[in-house]
Amino acid sequence: MVPFLELKTQYLGIKDEIADAIQRVLDSTQYALGAEVEAFEEEFAAFSGSTYGVGMNSGTSALHLALLAAGAGPGDEVITVPHTFVATVAAVLYAGATPVFVDIDPASYTMDPDLLEAAITKRTKVVMPVHLYGQAADMDPILDVARRHRLTVIEDAAQAHGAEYKERKCGSMGDMACFSFYPGKNLGAYGEAGMVLTDREDYKTTLRMLRDWGQKTKYAHVLKGFNARMDGIQGAVLRVKLRHLEAWTESRRERARQYGELLAGCEPIGLPVEYSDRRHAYHLYVVRVADREGFMGFLGDRDVGAGIHYPTPVHLLEGYADLGYKEGEFPEAERAAAEVVSLPMYPELTSDHVVTVAGAIEEWAAR
Ligand SMILES: *Cc1c(COP(=O)(O)O)cnc(C)c1O
């Protein structure tokens, strides 16, 4: 049996470090923000090649408040992709702005830079590429178009801790970058957490106020803010886990290499494309299969876990019907949504697990 995701083994390996970290917070009584959160903000910003970190209570809050800091609001358009987790688009709507979609490049599953310019209007304020599955979007052409049109770039890096693009870390390329530390992410809290990274002091100052009721100093609410503060315990846990992140990412990459070797000749399976100028962090190992239902049923019968990320592109989700999009408008996103399957992928996945999964896939392909 190979589960799709399993968090317990990792926890057991760092149990004592985690217990000490949590105890420190309990003793300090700094349960919301505080010294551990501040230290984690500095450490994660440094790790990601950025200057400032602003800890939040989720990746969704990070996206929402980054959009507000960029000045996006009613009447403004934010360009992003429909093939993403729904939070990317929900955050645009929270800010009161209008999401505008461009299709993905089917090989990378990220924003097709060639389609970006045509989507820009007088109302466009922000471009928000998503580094989906742990691989960077093609940032140079995106940044180039955005600069020419004076648009703010916000990276949705919720799946891309430690990923790189041309030697630059995801999180260091846009004007702001948003991370999630949801438990299943590559760097996962033991609860909910998120962060915005930026090199700009003005954004950092605004974001720190927005997450804490718009306060400049206590009870001086100079902005209409939110309660989006990071917990002290999550900051302490994430500091411990950050020290292991590089080893965990390397482990994911090794398992991905192994999947790639074992499945190379397996014709009905489309393997993920890893670009030579990017370091894929393999948040998810996503293959493409035309007969997805049959494939997943077969894996299920053999006790191999698998997932779909994501079965419906955001422009076709029932809850977002009022955006007014129709089927056929973003064909690559729609085709990806119909064909993608995520295989088991986590740092503690063993080499034997990968052999088992690949064996089941070979069996399915040969039947
Ligand atoms: C997880 C995720 C988010 C939201 O993060 P939360 O911490 O769950 O709020 C946003 N965008 C993408 C691409 C994600 O994967």
CSV table of C-alpha atoms and ligand atoms in Angstrom, one decimal:
chain,number,residue,atom,x,y,z
A,1,MET,CA,0.0,0.0,0.0
A,2,VAL,CA,1.3,3.4,-1.0
A,3,PRO,CA,-0.6,6.4,0.4
A,4,PHE,CA,-0.9,9.6,-1.7
A,5,LEU,CA,0.4,11.7,1.2
A,6,GLU,CA,1.6,10.7,4.6
A,7,LEU,CA,2.8,13.3,7.2
A,8,LYS,CA,3.4,11.1,10.3
A,9,THR,CA,6.8,9.7,9.4
A,10,GLN,CA,8.2,13.2,8.9
A,11,TYR,CA,6.8,14.3,12.2
A,12,LEU,CA,8.3,11.4,14.1
A,13,GLY,CA,11.7,12.2,12.7
A,14,ILE,CA,11.6,15.7,14.2
A,15,LYS,CA,9.4,15.1,17.2
A,16,ASP,CA,11.9,16.3,19.8
A,17,GLU,CA,12.9,19.4,18.0
A,18,ILE,CA,9.2,20.3,17.5
A,19,ALA,CA,8.3,19.6,21.1
A,20,ASP,CA,11.2,22.0,22.2
A,21,ALA,CA,10.0,24.7,19.8
A,22,ILE,CA,6.4,24.5,20.9
A,23,GLN,CA,7.4,24.5,24.5
A,24,ARG,CA,9.5,27.7,23.9
A,25,VAL,CA,6.3,29.5,22.6
A,26,LEU,CA,4.2,28.2,25.5
A,27,ASP,CA,6.7,29.5,28.0
A,28,SER,CA,7.1,32.9,26.2
A,29,THR,CA,3.3,33.4,26.0
A,30,GLN,CA,3.8,35.0,22.5
A,31,TYR,CA,1.0,33.0,21.0
A,32,ALA,CA,0.1,35.5,18.1
A,33,LEU,CA,3.1,36.9,16.2
A,34,GLY,CA,6.1,37.4,18.5
A,35,ALA,CA,9.7,36.5,18.4
A,36,GLU,CA,9.4,33.1,16.8
A,37,VAL,CA,7.3,34.5,13.9
A,38,GLU,CA,9.8,37.4,13.5
A,39,ALA,CA,12.7,35.0,13.4
A,40,PHE,CA,10.9,32.8,10.9
A,41,GLU,CA,10.1,35.8,8.7
A,42,GLU,CA,13.8,36.7,8.5
A,43,GLU,CA,14.9,33.1,7.9
A,44,PHE,CA,12.4,32.3,5.3
A,45,ALA,CA,13.0,35.6,3.4
A,46,ALA,CA,16.7,34.9,3.5
A,47,PHE,CA,16.1,31.3,2.3
A,48,SER,CA,14.0,32.5,-0.6
A,49,GLY,CA,16.3,35.3,-1.7
A,50,SER,CA,14.0,38.1,-0.6
A,51,THR,CA,14.4,40.9,1.9
A,52,TYR,CA,11.2,41.0,4.1
A,53,GLY,CA,8.8,38.4,5.2
A,54,VAL,CA,5.3,39.1,6.6
A,55,GLY,CA,3.8,36.1,8.4
A,56,MET,CA,0.1,35.5,7.9
A,57,ASN,CA,-2.5,33.0,9.0
A,58,SER,CA,-2.8,31.4,5.5
A,59,GLY,CA,-1.6,31.5,2.0
A,60,THR,CA,-5.0,32.8,1.0
A,61,SER,CA,-4.6,35.8,3.4
A,62,ALA,CA,-1.1,36.3,1.9
A,63,LEU,CA,-2.6,36.6,-1.6
A,64,HIS,CA,-5.5,38.8,-0.5
A,65,LEU,CA,-3.4,41.3,1.4
A,66,ALA,CA,-0.6,41.3,-1.2
A,67,LEU,CA,-3.3,42.3,-3.8
A,68,LEU,CA,-4.6,45.1,-1.4
A,69,ALA,CA,-1.0,46.3,-0.8
A,70,ALA,CA,-0.6,46.5,-4.6
A,71,GLY,CA,-3.6,48.7,-4.7
A,72,ALA,CA,-5.9,46.2,-6.5
A,73,GLY,CA,-9.5,46.9,-5.9
A,74,PRO,CA,-12.9,47.4,-7.6
A,75,GLY,CA,-12.5,48.3,-11.3
A,76,ASP,CA,-9.0,46.7,-11.5
A,77,GLU,CA,-8.2,43.6,-13.3
A,78,VAL,CA,-5.8,40.9,-12.1
A,79,ILE,CA,-4.4,38.5,-14.7
A,80,THR,CA,-3.9,34.9,-13.6
A,81,VAL,CA,-4.5,31.4,-14.8
A,82,PRO,CA,-7.6,29.1,-14.5
A,83,HIS,CA,-5.5,26.0,-13.9
A,84,THR,CA,-4.8,26.6,-10.2
A,85,PHE,CA,-6.1,26.0,-6.7
A,86,VAL,CA,-9.3,28.1,-6.3
A,87,ALA,CA,-7.7,30.3,-3.6
A,88,THR,CA,-5.6,32.2,-6.3
A,89,VAL,CA,-8.8,33.5,-7.8
A,90,ALA,CA,-10.8,33.8,-4.6
A,91,ALA,CA,-8.2,36.2,-3.3
A,92,VAL,CA,-8.7,38.5,-6.3
A,93,LEU,CA,-12.4,38.6,-5.6
A,94,TYR,CA,-11.8,39.2,-1.9
A,95,ALA,CA,-9.8,42.3,-2.9
A,96,GLY,CA,-12.8,43.4,-5.0
A,97,ALA,CA,-10.9,43.2,-8.2
A,98,THR,CA,-11.8,41.2,-11.4
A,99,PRO,CA,-9.9,38.1,-12.3
A,100,VAL,CA,-8.9,37.8,-15.9
A,101,PHE,CA,-7.6,34.5,-17.2
A,102,VAL,CA,-4.9,33.5,-19.6
A,103,ASP,CA,-4.4,29.9,-20.7
A,104,ILE,CA,-1.5,27.8,-19.5
A,105,ASP,CA,1.4,26.3,-21.5
A,106,PRO,CA,0.5,22.6,-21.4
A,107,ALA,CA,4.1,21.4,-20.8
A,108,SER,CA,4.7,23.4,-17.7
A,109,TYR,CA,1.1,23.9,-16.5
A,110,THR,CA,1.9,27.5,-15.8
A,111,MET,CA,0.9,30.8,-17.5
A,112,ASP,CA,1.7,30.9,-21.2
A,113,PRO,CA,3.7,34.1,-21.5
A,114,ASP,CA,2.8,34.5,-25.2
A,115,LEU,CA,-0.8,35.0,-24.3
A,116,LEU,CA,-0.2,37.6,-21.6
A,117,GLU,CA,0.0,40.8,-23.6
A,118,ALA,CA,-3.3,40.3,-25.4
A,119,ALA,CA,-5.1,40.0,-22.0
A,120,ILE,CA,-3.8,43.4,-20.8
A,121,THR,CA,-6.3,46.3,-20.7
A,122,LYS,CA,-6.3,49.8,-19.3
A,123,ARG,CA,-7.7,48.3,-16.1
A,124,THR,CA,-5.0,45.7,-15.6
A,125,LYS,CA,-3.2,46.2,-12.3
A,126,VAL,CA,-1.5,43.0,-11.4
A,127,VAL,CA,-0.2,39.9,-13.0
A,128,MET,CA,-0.3,36.8,-10.8
A,129,PRO,CA,1.5,33.8,-12.2
A,130,VAL,CA,1.3,30.5,-10.2
A,131,HIS,CA,4.4,28.3,-9.8
A,132,LEU,CA,2.1,25.2,-10.0
A,133,TYR,CA,3.1,21.8,-8.7
A,134,GLY,CA,6.5,23.2,-7.6
A,135,GLN,CA,7.9,24.4,-10.9
A,136,ALA,CA,8.4,28.1,-11.7
A,137,ALA,CA,6.3,29.8,-14.3
A,138,ASP,CA,8.4,31.2,-17.2
A,139,MET,CA,9.1,34.4,-15.3
A,140,ASP,CA,11.5,36.4,-17.6
A,141,PRO,CA,9.0,37.0,-20.4
A,142,ILE,CA,6.2,37.6,-17.8
A,143,LEU,CA,8.3,40.2,-15.9
A,144,ASP,CA,9.3,41.8,-19.2
A,145,VAL,CA,5.7,42.3,-20.4
A,146,ALA,CA,4.6,43.4,-16.9
A,147,ARG,CA,7.4,46.0,-16.7
A,148,ARG,CA,6.6,47.4,-20.1
A,149,HIS,CA,3.0,47.9,-19.0
A,150,ARG,CA,3.9,49.1,-15.4
A,151,LEU,CA,2.0,46.2,-13.8
A,152,THR,CA,2.7,44.7,-10.4
A,153,VAL,CA,3.8,41.1,-10.4
A,154,ILE,CA,2.7,38.9,-7.5
A,155,GLU,CA,4.0,35.3,-7.5
A,156,ASP,CA,1.6,32.7,-6.2
A,157,ALA,CA,4.4,30.5,-4.8
A,158,ALA,CA,2.2,28.5,-2.5
A,159,GLN,CA,3.5,25.2,-4.0
A,160,ALA,CA,7.1,26.3,-4.7
A,161,HIS,CA,9.2,26.6,-1.6
A,162,GLY,CA,12.8,26.2,-2.6
A,163,ALA,CA,12.0,26.0,-6.4
A,164,GLU,CA,14.2,28.0,-8.7
A,165,TYR,CA,14.1,29.7,-12.1
A,166,LYS,CA,17.5,30.5,-13.8
A,167,GLU,CA,19.2,30.3,-10.4
A,168,ARG,CA,16.7,32.7,-8.8
A,169,LYS,CA,14.4,31.4,-6.0
A,170,CYS,CA,10.7,31.4,-6.4
A,171,GLY,CA,9.6,34.2,-4.1
A,172,SER,CA,12.4,36.5,-5.2
A,173,MET,CA,11.3,37.5,-8.7
A,174,GLY,CA,8.0,39.4,-8.4
A,175,ASP,CA,7.2,42.6,-6.5
A,176,MET,CA,5.7,40.4,-3.9
A,177,ALA,CA,5.4,36.6,-3.5
A,178,CYS,CA,2.9,34.6,-1.5
A,179,PHE,CA,3.5,31.3,0.2
A,180,SER,CA,1.2,28.8,2.0
A,181,PHE,CA,2.4,26.7,4.8
A,182,TYR,CA,-0.8,24.5,4.8
A,183,PRO,CA,0.2,21.1,6.3
A,184,GLY,CA,0.4,19.3,3.0
A,185,LYS,CA,2.7,21.9,1.3
A,186,ASN,CA,6.4,21.4,0.9
A,187,LEU,CA,7.0,23.5,4.0
A,188,GLY,CA,4.0,22.7,6.1
A,189,ALA,CA,2.9,24.1,9.5
A,190,TYR,CA,1.1,22.1,12.1
A,191,GLY,CA,-2.0,24.2,11.4
A,192,GLU,CA,-2.6,27.1,9.0
A,193,ALA,CA,0.0,29.7,8.0
A,194,GLY,CA,1.2,31.8,5.1
A,195,MET,CA,3.6,34.6,4.2
A,196,VAL,CA,4.3,37.4,1.8
A,197,LEU,CA,7.8,38.1,0.7
A,198,THR,CA,9.0,41.4,-0.8
A,199,ASP,CA,12.1,43.5,-1.3
A,200,ARG,CA,10.1,46.7,-0.9
A,201,GLU,CA,9.9,48.4,2.5
A,202,ASP,CA,6.6,50.2,1.7
A,203,TYR,CA,4.9,46.9,0.9
A,204,LYS,CA,6.3,45.3,4.0
A,205,THR,CA,5.0,48.2,6.2
A,206,THR,CA,1.5,48.1,4.6
A,207,LEU,CA,1.3,44.3,4.9
A,208,ARG,CA,2.3,44.3,8.5
A,209,MET,CA,-0.5,46.8,9.2
A,210,LEU,CA,-3.1,45.0,7.0
A,211,ARG,CA,-2.6,41.7,8.8
A,212,ASP,CA,-3.0,43.3,12.2
A,213,TRP,CA,-6.2,45.4,11.9
A,214,GLY,CA,-4.5,48.2,10.0
A,215,GLN,CA,-2.7,49.4,13.2
A,216,LYS,CA,0.4,51.6,12.8
A,217,THR,CA,0.8,51.6,16.6
A,218,LYS,CA,-1.6,50.2,19.1
A,219,TYR,CA,-5.2,51.3,18.4
A,220,ALA,CA,-4.0,53.7,15.7
A,221,HIS,CA,-6.0,52.0,12.8
A,222,VAL,CA,-4.6,54.0,9.9
A,223,LEU,CA,-6.0,51.4,7.4
A,224,LYS,CA,-9.0,49.1,7.4
A,225,GLY,CA,-7.2,45.9,8.2
A,226,PHE,CA,-7.8,42.3,9.0
A,227,ASN,CA,-6.9,39.6,11.6
A,228,ALA,CA,-4.4,37.7,9.5
A,229,ARG,CA,-1.6,37.2,12.0
A,230,MET,CA,0.6,34.1,12.1
A,231,ASP,CA,0.5,32.0,15.3
A,232,GLY,CA,3.6,31.9,17.4
A,233,ILE,CA,3.5,28.1,17.5
A,234,GLN,CA,3.4,27.9,13.7
A,235,GLY,CA,6.4,30.3,13.5
A,236,ALA,CA,8.4,28.1,15.9
A,237,VAL,CA,7.4,24.8,14.1
A,238,LEU,CA,8.2,26.3,10.7
A,239,ARG,CA,11.6,27.4,11.9
A,240,VAL,CA,12.4,23.8,12.8
A,241,LYS,CA,11.1,22.5,9.5
A,242,LEU,CA,12.9,25.1,7.4
A,243,ARG,CA,16.2,23.6,8.6
A,244,HIS,CA,15.2,20.3,6.9
A,245,LEU,CA,13.6,21.8,3.8
A,246,GLU,CA,16.6,21.4,1.4
A,247,ALA,CA,17.1,17.8,2.3
A,248,TRP,CA,13.3,17.2,1.9
A,249,THR,CA,13.3,18.9,-1.5
A,250,GLU,CA,16.3,16.8,-2.7
A,251,SER,CA,14.5,13.7,-1.6
A,252,ARG,CA,11.4,14.7,-3.6
A,253,ARG,CA,13.6,15.4,-6.6
A,254,GLU,CA,15.3,12.0,-6.2
A,255,ARG,CA,11.9,10.2,-6.2
A,256,ALA,CA,10.9,12.2,-9.2
A,257,ARG,CA,14.0,11.1,-11.1
A,258,GLN,CA,13.2,7.5,-10.1
A,259,TYR,CA,9.6,7.8,-11.4
A,260,GLY,CA,11.0,9.3,-14.6
A,261,GLU,CA,13.4,6.4,-15.1
A,262,LEU,CA,10.9,3.7,-14.4
A,263,LEU,CA,8.1,5.2,-16.4
A,264,ALA,CA,10.1,6.5,-19.4
A,265,GLY,CA,8.9,3.8,-21.8
A,266,CYS,CA,5.4,3.7,-20.6
A,267,GLU,CA,3.6,5.1,-23.6
A,268,PRO,CA,0.1,6.1,-22.3
A,269,ILE,CA,1.6,8.1,-19.4
A,270,GLY,CA,2.7,11.7,-20.1
A,271,LEU,CA,5.5,12.5,-17.7
A,272,PRO,CA,6.1,15.9,-16.1
A,273,VAL,CA,8.5,18.2,-18.0
A,274,GLU,CA,11.3,19.6,-15.9
A,275,TYR,CA,13.0,22.5,-17.7
A,276,SER,CA,16.8,22.6,-17.5
A,277,ASP,CA,16.8,26.2,-16.3
A,278,ARG,CA,14.4,25.5,-13.4
A,279,ARG,CA,14.6,23.6,-10.2
A,280,HIS,CA,11.3,21.8,-9.8
A,281,ALA,CA,10.4,21.3,-6.1
A,282,TYR,CA,7.9,18.5,-6.9
A,283,HIS,CA,5.2,19.6,-4.5
A,284,LEU,CA,3.2,17.3,-6.8
A,285,TYR,CA,4.4,14.7,-9.3
A,286,VAL,CA,1.8,15.0,-12.0
A,287,VAL,CA,1.3,12.8,-15.0
A,288,ARG,CA,-1.2,12.9,-17.9
A,289,VAL,CA,-3.4,10.0,-18.8
A,290,ALA,CA,-6.2,10.1,-21.4
A,291,ASP,CA,-8.2,7.3,-19.7
A,292,ARG,CA,-8.0,8.9,-16.2
A,293,GLU,CA,-10.9,7.1,-14.7
A,294,GLY,CA,-9.7,3.7,-15.7
A,295,PHE,CA,-6.2,4.5,-14.6
A,296,MET,CA,-7.2,5.8,-11.2
A,297,GLY,CA,-9.6,2.9,-10.6
A,298,PHE,CA,-6.7,0.4,-11.4
A,299,LEU,CA,-4.4,2.2,-9.0
A,300,GLY,CA,-7.1,2.3,-6.3
A,301,ASP,CA,-7.6,-1.5,-6.6
A,302,ARG,CA,-3.8,-1.9,-5.9
A,303,ASP,CA,-3.9,0.4,-2.9
A,304,VAL,CA,-1.9,3.1,-4.6
A,305,GLY,CA,-3.1,6.6,-3.7
A,306,ALA,CA,-3.5,9.3,-6.3
A,307,GLY,CA,-5.0,12.7,-6.6
A,308,ILE,CA,-6.3,15.2,-9.2
A,309,HIS,CA,-5.0,18.8,-9.0
A,310,TYR,CA,-7.4,20.1,-10.1
A,311,PRO,CA,-10.4,18.4,-11.7
A,312,THR,CA,-12.2,21.6,-12.8
A,313,PRO,CA,-10.5,24.8,-14.0
A,314,VAL,CA,-11.6,27.8,-11.9
A,315,HIS,CA,-13.4,29.5,-14.8
A,316,LEU,CA,-15.8,26.5,-15.0
A,317,LEU,CA,-16.4,26.0,-11.2
A,318,GLU,CA,-20.0,26.2,-10.2
A,319,GLY,CA,-19.3,28.7,-7.5
A,320,TYR,CA,-17.6,31.0,-10.0
A,321,ALA,CA,-20.2,30.8,-12.8
A,322,ASP,CA,-21.0,34.5,-12.3
A,323,LEU,CA,-17.5,35.3,-13.8
A,324,GLY,CA,-19.3,34.5,-17.1
A,325,TYR,CA,-16.7,32.2,-18.7
A,326,LYS,CA,-17.7,29.3,-20.9
A,327,GLU,CA,-16.3,25.9,-21.8
A,328,GLY,CA,-13.8,26.1,-24.6
A,329,GLU,CA,-12.3,29.5,-23.6
A,330,PHE,CA,-9.1,28.1,-22.1
A,331,PRO,CA,-8.5,24.8,-24.0
A,332,GLU,CA,-5.2,23.9,-22.4
A,333,ALA,CA,-6.4,24.4,-18.9
A,334,GLU,CA,-9.5,22.4,-19.7
A,335,ARG,CA,-7.5,19.6,-21.2
A,336,ALA,CA,-5.1,19.5,-18.3
A,337,ALA,CA,-8.0,19.4,-15.8
A,338,ALA,CA,-9.3,16.3,-17.7
A,339,GLU,CA,-6.1,14.4,-17.8
A,340,VAL,CA,-3.8,15.2,-14.8
A,341,VAL,CA,-3.1,12.6,-12.1
A,342,SER,CA,-0.9,13.3,-9.1
A,343,LEU,CA,1.1,10.2,-8.0
A,344,PRO,CA,2.4,9.8,-4.4
A,345,MET,CA,5.1,12.3,-3.7
A,346,TYR,CA,6.6,13.4,-0.3
A,347,PRO,CA,10.1,13.3,1.1
A,348,GLU,CA,9.5,10.2,3.1
A,349,LEU,CA,8.3,8.2,0.1
A,350,THR,CA,10.7,5.3,-0.2
A,351,SER,CA,12.5,4.0,-3.3
A,352,ASP,CA,10.5,0.8,-2.8
A,353,HIS,CA,7.2,2.8,-2.8
A,354,VAL,CA,8.2,4.3,-6.2
A,355,VAL,CA,8.9,0.8,-7.6
A,356,THR,CA,5.5,-0.4,-6.4
A,357,VAL,CA,3.7,2.6,-7.9
A,358,ALA,CA,5.6,2.3,-11.2
A,359,GLY,CA,5.0,-1.5,-11.2
A,360,ALA,CA,1.2,-0.9,-10.9
A,361,ILE,CA,1.3,1.6,-13.7
A,362,GLU,CA,3.3,-0.8,-16.0
A,363,GLU,CA,0.7,-3.4,-15.3
A,364,TRP,CA,-2.1,-1.1,-16.2
A,365,ALA,CA,-0.4,0.0,-19.4
A,366,ALA,CA,0.2,-3.7,-20.4
A,367,ARG,CA,-3.3,-4.9,-19.8
B,1,LIG,C1,-2.5,26.1,-1.1
B,1,LIG,C2,-2.6,27.2,-2.1
B,1,LIG,C3,-3.1,28.4,-1.8
B,1,LIG,C4,-3.8,28.8,-0.5
B,1,LIG,O1,-3.0,28.6,0.6
B,1,LIG,P1,-3.8,28.3,2.0
B,1,LIG,O2,-2.6,28.4,3.0
B,1,LIG,O3,-4.4,27.0,1.9
B,1,LIG,O4,-4.8,29.4,2.2
B,1,LIG,C5,-3.1,29.4,-2.8
B,1,LIG,N1,-2.6,29.1,-4.1
B,1,LIG,C6,-2.1,27.9,-4.4
B,1,LIG,C7,-1.6,27.6,-5.7
B,1,LIG,C8,-2.1,26.8,-3.4
B,1,LIG,O5,-1.7,25.6,-3.7
